[in-house]
XYZ file of C-alpha atoms in Angstrom:
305
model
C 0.000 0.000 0.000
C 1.324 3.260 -1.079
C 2.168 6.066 1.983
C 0.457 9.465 1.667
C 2.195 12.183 2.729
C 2.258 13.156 6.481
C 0.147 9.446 7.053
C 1.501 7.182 9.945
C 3.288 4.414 9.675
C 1.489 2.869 12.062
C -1.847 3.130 10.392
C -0.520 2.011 7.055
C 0.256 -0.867 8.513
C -3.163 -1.238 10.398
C -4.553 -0.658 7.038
C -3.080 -3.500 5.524
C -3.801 -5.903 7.955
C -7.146 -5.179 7.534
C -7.326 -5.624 3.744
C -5.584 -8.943 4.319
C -8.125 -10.071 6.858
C -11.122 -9.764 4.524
C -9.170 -10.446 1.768
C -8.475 -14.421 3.514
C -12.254 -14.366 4.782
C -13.896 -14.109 0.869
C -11.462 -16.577 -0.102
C -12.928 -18.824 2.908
C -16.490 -18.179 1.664
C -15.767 -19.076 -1.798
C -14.314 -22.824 -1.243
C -17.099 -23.107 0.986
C -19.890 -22.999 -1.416
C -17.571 -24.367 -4.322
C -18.203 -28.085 -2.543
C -20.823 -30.284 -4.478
C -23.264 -29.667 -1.804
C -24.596 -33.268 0.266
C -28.262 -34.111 -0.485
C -30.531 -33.090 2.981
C -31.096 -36.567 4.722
C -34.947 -38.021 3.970
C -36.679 -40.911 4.025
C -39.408 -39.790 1.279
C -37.756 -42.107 -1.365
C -38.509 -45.376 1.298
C -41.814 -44.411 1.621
C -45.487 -45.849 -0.765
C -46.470 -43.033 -2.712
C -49.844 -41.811 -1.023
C -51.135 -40.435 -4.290
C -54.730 -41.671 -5.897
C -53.879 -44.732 -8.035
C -53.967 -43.673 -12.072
C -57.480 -43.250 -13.169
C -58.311 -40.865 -10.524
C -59.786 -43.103 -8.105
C -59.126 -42.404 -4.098
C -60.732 -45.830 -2.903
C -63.407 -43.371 -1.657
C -65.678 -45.792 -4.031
C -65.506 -48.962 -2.627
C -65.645 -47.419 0.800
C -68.898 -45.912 0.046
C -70.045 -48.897 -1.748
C -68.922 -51.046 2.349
C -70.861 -48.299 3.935
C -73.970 -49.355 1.484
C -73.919 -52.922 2.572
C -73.020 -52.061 6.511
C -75.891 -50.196 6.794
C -78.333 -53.276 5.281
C -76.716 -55.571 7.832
C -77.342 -53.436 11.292
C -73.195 -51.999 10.953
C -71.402 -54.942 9.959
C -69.386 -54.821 6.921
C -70.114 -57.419 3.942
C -66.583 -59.282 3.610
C -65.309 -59.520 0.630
C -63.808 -63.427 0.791
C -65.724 -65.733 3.538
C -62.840 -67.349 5.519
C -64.161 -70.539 7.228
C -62.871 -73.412 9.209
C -64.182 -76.939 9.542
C -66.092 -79.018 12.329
C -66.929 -82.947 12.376
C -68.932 -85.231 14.627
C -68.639 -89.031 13.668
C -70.329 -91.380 15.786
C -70.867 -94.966 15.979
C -71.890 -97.931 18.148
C -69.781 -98.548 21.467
C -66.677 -101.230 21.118
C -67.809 -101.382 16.829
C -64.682 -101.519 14.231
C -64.421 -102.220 10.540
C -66.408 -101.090 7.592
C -69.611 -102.709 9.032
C -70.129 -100.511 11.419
C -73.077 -98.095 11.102
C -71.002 -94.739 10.771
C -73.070 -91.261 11.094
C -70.482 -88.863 9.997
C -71.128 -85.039 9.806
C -68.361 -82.406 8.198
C -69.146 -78.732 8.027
C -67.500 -75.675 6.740
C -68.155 -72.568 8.921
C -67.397 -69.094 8.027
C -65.427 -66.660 10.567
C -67.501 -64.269 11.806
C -70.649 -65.281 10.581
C -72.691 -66.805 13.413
C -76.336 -66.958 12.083
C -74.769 -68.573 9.035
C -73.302 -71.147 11.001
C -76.358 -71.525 13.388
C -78.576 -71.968 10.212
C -75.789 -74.332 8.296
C -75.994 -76.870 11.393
C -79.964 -76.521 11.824
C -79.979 -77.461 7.774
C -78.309 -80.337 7.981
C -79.168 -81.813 11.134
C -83.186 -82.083 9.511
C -81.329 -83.625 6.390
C -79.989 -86.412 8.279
C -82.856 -88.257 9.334
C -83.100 -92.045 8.883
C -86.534 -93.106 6.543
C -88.497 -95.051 9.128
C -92.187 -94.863 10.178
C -92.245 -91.657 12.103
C -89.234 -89.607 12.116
C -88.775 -87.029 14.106
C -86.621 -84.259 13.172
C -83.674 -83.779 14.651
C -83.141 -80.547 16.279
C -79.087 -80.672 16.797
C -76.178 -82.527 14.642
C -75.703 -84.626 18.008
C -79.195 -85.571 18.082
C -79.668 -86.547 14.382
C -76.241 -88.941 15.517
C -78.077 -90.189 18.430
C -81.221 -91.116 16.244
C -79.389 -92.813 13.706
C -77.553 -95.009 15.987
C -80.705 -95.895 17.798
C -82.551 -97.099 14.563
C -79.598 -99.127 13.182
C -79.850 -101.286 16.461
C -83.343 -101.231 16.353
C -83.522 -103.410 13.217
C -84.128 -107.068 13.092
C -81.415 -109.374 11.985
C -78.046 -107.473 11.133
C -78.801 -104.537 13.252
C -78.039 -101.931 10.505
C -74.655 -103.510 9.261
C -73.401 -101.423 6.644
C -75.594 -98.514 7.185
C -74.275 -94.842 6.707
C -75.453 -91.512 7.351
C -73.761 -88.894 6.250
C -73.623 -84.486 5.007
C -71.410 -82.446 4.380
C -71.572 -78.462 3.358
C -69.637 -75.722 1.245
C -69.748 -72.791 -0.292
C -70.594 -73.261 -3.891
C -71.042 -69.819 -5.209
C -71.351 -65.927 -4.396
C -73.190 -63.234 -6.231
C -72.519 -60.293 -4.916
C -73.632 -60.200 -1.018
C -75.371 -63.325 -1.810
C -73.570 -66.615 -0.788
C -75.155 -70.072 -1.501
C -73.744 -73.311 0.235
C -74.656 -76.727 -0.755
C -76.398 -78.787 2.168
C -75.472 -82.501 0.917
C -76.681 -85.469 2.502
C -76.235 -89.110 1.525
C -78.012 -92.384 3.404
C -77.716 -96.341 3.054
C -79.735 -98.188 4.589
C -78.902 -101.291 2.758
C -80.571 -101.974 -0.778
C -78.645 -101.529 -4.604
C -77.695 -97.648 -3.808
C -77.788 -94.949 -1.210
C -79.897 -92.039 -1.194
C -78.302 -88.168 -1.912
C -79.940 -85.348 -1.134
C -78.596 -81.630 -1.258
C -80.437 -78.447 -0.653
C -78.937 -74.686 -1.494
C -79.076 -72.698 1.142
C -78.569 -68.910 -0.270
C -77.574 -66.400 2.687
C -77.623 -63.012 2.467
C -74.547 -61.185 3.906
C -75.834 -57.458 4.119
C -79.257 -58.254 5.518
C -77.686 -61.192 7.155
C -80.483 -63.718 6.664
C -81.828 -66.528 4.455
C -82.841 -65.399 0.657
C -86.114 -68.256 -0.845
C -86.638 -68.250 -4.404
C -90.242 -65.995 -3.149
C -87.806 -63.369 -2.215
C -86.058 -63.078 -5.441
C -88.941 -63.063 -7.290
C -90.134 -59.394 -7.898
C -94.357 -59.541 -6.590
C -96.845 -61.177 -9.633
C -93.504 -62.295 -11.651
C -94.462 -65.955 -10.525
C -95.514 -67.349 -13.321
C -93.372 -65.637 -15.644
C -90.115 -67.376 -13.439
C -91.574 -70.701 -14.196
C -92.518 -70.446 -17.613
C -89.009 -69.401 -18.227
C -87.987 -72.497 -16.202
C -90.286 -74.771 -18.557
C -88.276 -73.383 -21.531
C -85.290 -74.155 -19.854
C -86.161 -77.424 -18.854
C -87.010 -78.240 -22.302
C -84.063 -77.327 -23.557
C -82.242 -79.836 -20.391
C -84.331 -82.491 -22.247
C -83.276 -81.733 -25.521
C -79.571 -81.872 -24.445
C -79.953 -84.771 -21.697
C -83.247 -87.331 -22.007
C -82.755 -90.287 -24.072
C -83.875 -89.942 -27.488
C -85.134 -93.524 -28.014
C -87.181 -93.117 -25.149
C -91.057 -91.395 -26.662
C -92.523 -91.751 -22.983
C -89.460 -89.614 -20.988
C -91.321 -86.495 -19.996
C -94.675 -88.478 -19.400
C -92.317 -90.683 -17.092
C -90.737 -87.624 -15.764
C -92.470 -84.489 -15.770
C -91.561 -80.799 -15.103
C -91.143 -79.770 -11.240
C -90.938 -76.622 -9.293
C -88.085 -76.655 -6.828
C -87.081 -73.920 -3.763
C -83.362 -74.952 -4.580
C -81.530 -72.092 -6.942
C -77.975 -70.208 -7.223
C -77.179 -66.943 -8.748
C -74.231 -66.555 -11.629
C -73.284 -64.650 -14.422
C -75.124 -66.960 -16.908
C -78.551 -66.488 -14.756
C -80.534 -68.095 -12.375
C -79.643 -72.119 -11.725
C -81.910 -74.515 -10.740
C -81.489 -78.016 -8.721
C -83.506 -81.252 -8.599
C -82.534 -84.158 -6.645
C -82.838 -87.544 -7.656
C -85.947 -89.001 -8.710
C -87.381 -85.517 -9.220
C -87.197 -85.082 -12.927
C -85.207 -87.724 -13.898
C -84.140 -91.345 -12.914
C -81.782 -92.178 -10.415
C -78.757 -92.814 -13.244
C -79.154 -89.525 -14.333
C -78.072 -87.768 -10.877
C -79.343 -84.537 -9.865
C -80.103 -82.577 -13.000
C -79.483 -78.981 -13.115
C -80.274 -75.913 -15.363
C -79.853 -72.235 -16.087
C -82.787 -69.909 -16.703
C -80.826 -67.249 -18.351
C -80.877 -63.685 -17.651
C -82.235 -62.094 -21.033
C -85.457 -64.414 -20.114
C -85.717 -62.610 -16.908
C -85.773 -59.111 -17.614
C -88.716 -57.529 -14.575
C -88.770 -61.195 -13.342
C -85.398 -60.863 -10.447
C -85.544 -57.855 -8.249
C -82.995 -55.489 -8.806
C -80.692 -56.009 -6.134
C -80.091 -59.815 -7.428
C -80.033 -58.765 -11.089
C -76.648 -58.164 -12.662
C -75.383 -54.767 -12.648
């Protein structure tokens, strides 16, 4: 730094020490921020986007659409999948082995969290499993309709019901929207060429929580448009299924109203037991009344969306 005349030594050289001090403190500044600077820690990048899904949607719908069915069924949600579990009773006679034995043998699949279901699964069955005799009462409990069974096998003369069986079984079949439909199946020998099955749809309701009968699908005076629709069906089951050298099949076997029917995509199905509609060879026919033939017959809370 030059000296001005009559200026101190002394401040010149306060004056430079100064200019060197700030000089050394810009230079500091500038490597400072000439570092690549070091990303601010976050955990953003670990975390599910929280975003609505593409297309907009929020899952507010099928929320809403819960809340619908929880408010049929008194607050309880409609699950979407049934869960279940399974319970057996098998009984037979004190100190009896081998395949002689009479064997009552009951195996049910329950649903969590569904107690009238279950309540009206086990009622079901238990009147299924009765024993043909004379009078039969109906059973009121699974252990009862055991008890019964046993009691009759001794009770015959001779072989004391060597051989005989009693048994059901249940499971879900099918589901249209809150409506669930589980097959009630039953099978008895008694001795004789063959045994005896029986099976009965029960169709449950989840968001009212109760039984549905083919009366309450049926919109009020659509009666006998259902069943004219089932005659065409049935005829067209005949076409497909009865013997064809056979002139006297339908007078044989003529068309029956049953309670027993499913909901699916195809329309509304239709069950017979043996000896209903058909001989015993032929099973337990079945057949779809399609949908187009049912347009004002199904109320509209059963009726495909």
């Amino acid at each position: 730094m030059p000296r001005l005349p009559g200026q101190s030594p002394f401040v010149i050289s306060a004056l430079a020490a100064l200019t060197l001090s700030l000089a050394a403190c810009d230079n500091s500044n500038d490597a400072t921020s000439a570092k690549p600077e070091r990303p601010a820690a976050t955990d953003q990048a670990e975390q599910p986007a929280t975003g609505a899904p593409d297309g907009g949607s929020d899952g507010n719908h099928d929320t809403n659409a819960g809340q619908d069915d929880a408010d049929q069924s008194n607050g309880s949600p409609v699950p979407e999948k049934l869960t279940h579990h399974t319970e057996t009773l098998e009984r037979r006679p004190d100190g009896c082995e081998g395949d002689q034995c009479p064997v009552f043998d009951a195996r049910l699949e329950l649903y969590d969290g569904q107690p009238a279901l279950n309540q009206a699964i086990r009622e079901r069955l238990a009147s299924q499993l009765v024993v043909n005799s004379e009078d039969p009462a109906t059973p009121d409990s699974l252990e009862a309709a055991a008890e019964q069974f046993l009691a009759t096998a001794a009770g015959t003369a001779g072989e004391g019901g060597q051989g005989w069986e009693l048994s059901g079984n249940t499971k879900q079949i099918g589901r249209w929207r809150t409506l669930v439909t589980v097959a009630i199946n039953s099978y008895e020998f008694t001795g004789g060429a063959h045994g005896m099955p029986i099976t009965q749809w029960l169709n449950w309701d989840l968001a009212s929580n109760g039984p549905v009968s083919l009366g309450n699908l049926i919109e009020a005076g659509q009666e006998d448009a259902f069943w004219e629709a089932a005659r065409r069906a049935h005829g067209q089951w005949l076409e497909q299924e009865a013997p064809t050298d056979d002139g006297t099949f339908q007078e044989d076997w003529p068309f029956q109203q049953t309670d027993a029917f499913r909901l699916t995509r195809a329309g509304v199905v239709l069950h017979y037991d043996v000896y209903s509609i058909a001989p015993y060879s032929m099973g337990q026919p079945e057949f779809t009344l399609p949908w187009e033939d049912l347009e004002g017959v199904i109320r509209a809370r059963y009726r495909p969306l």
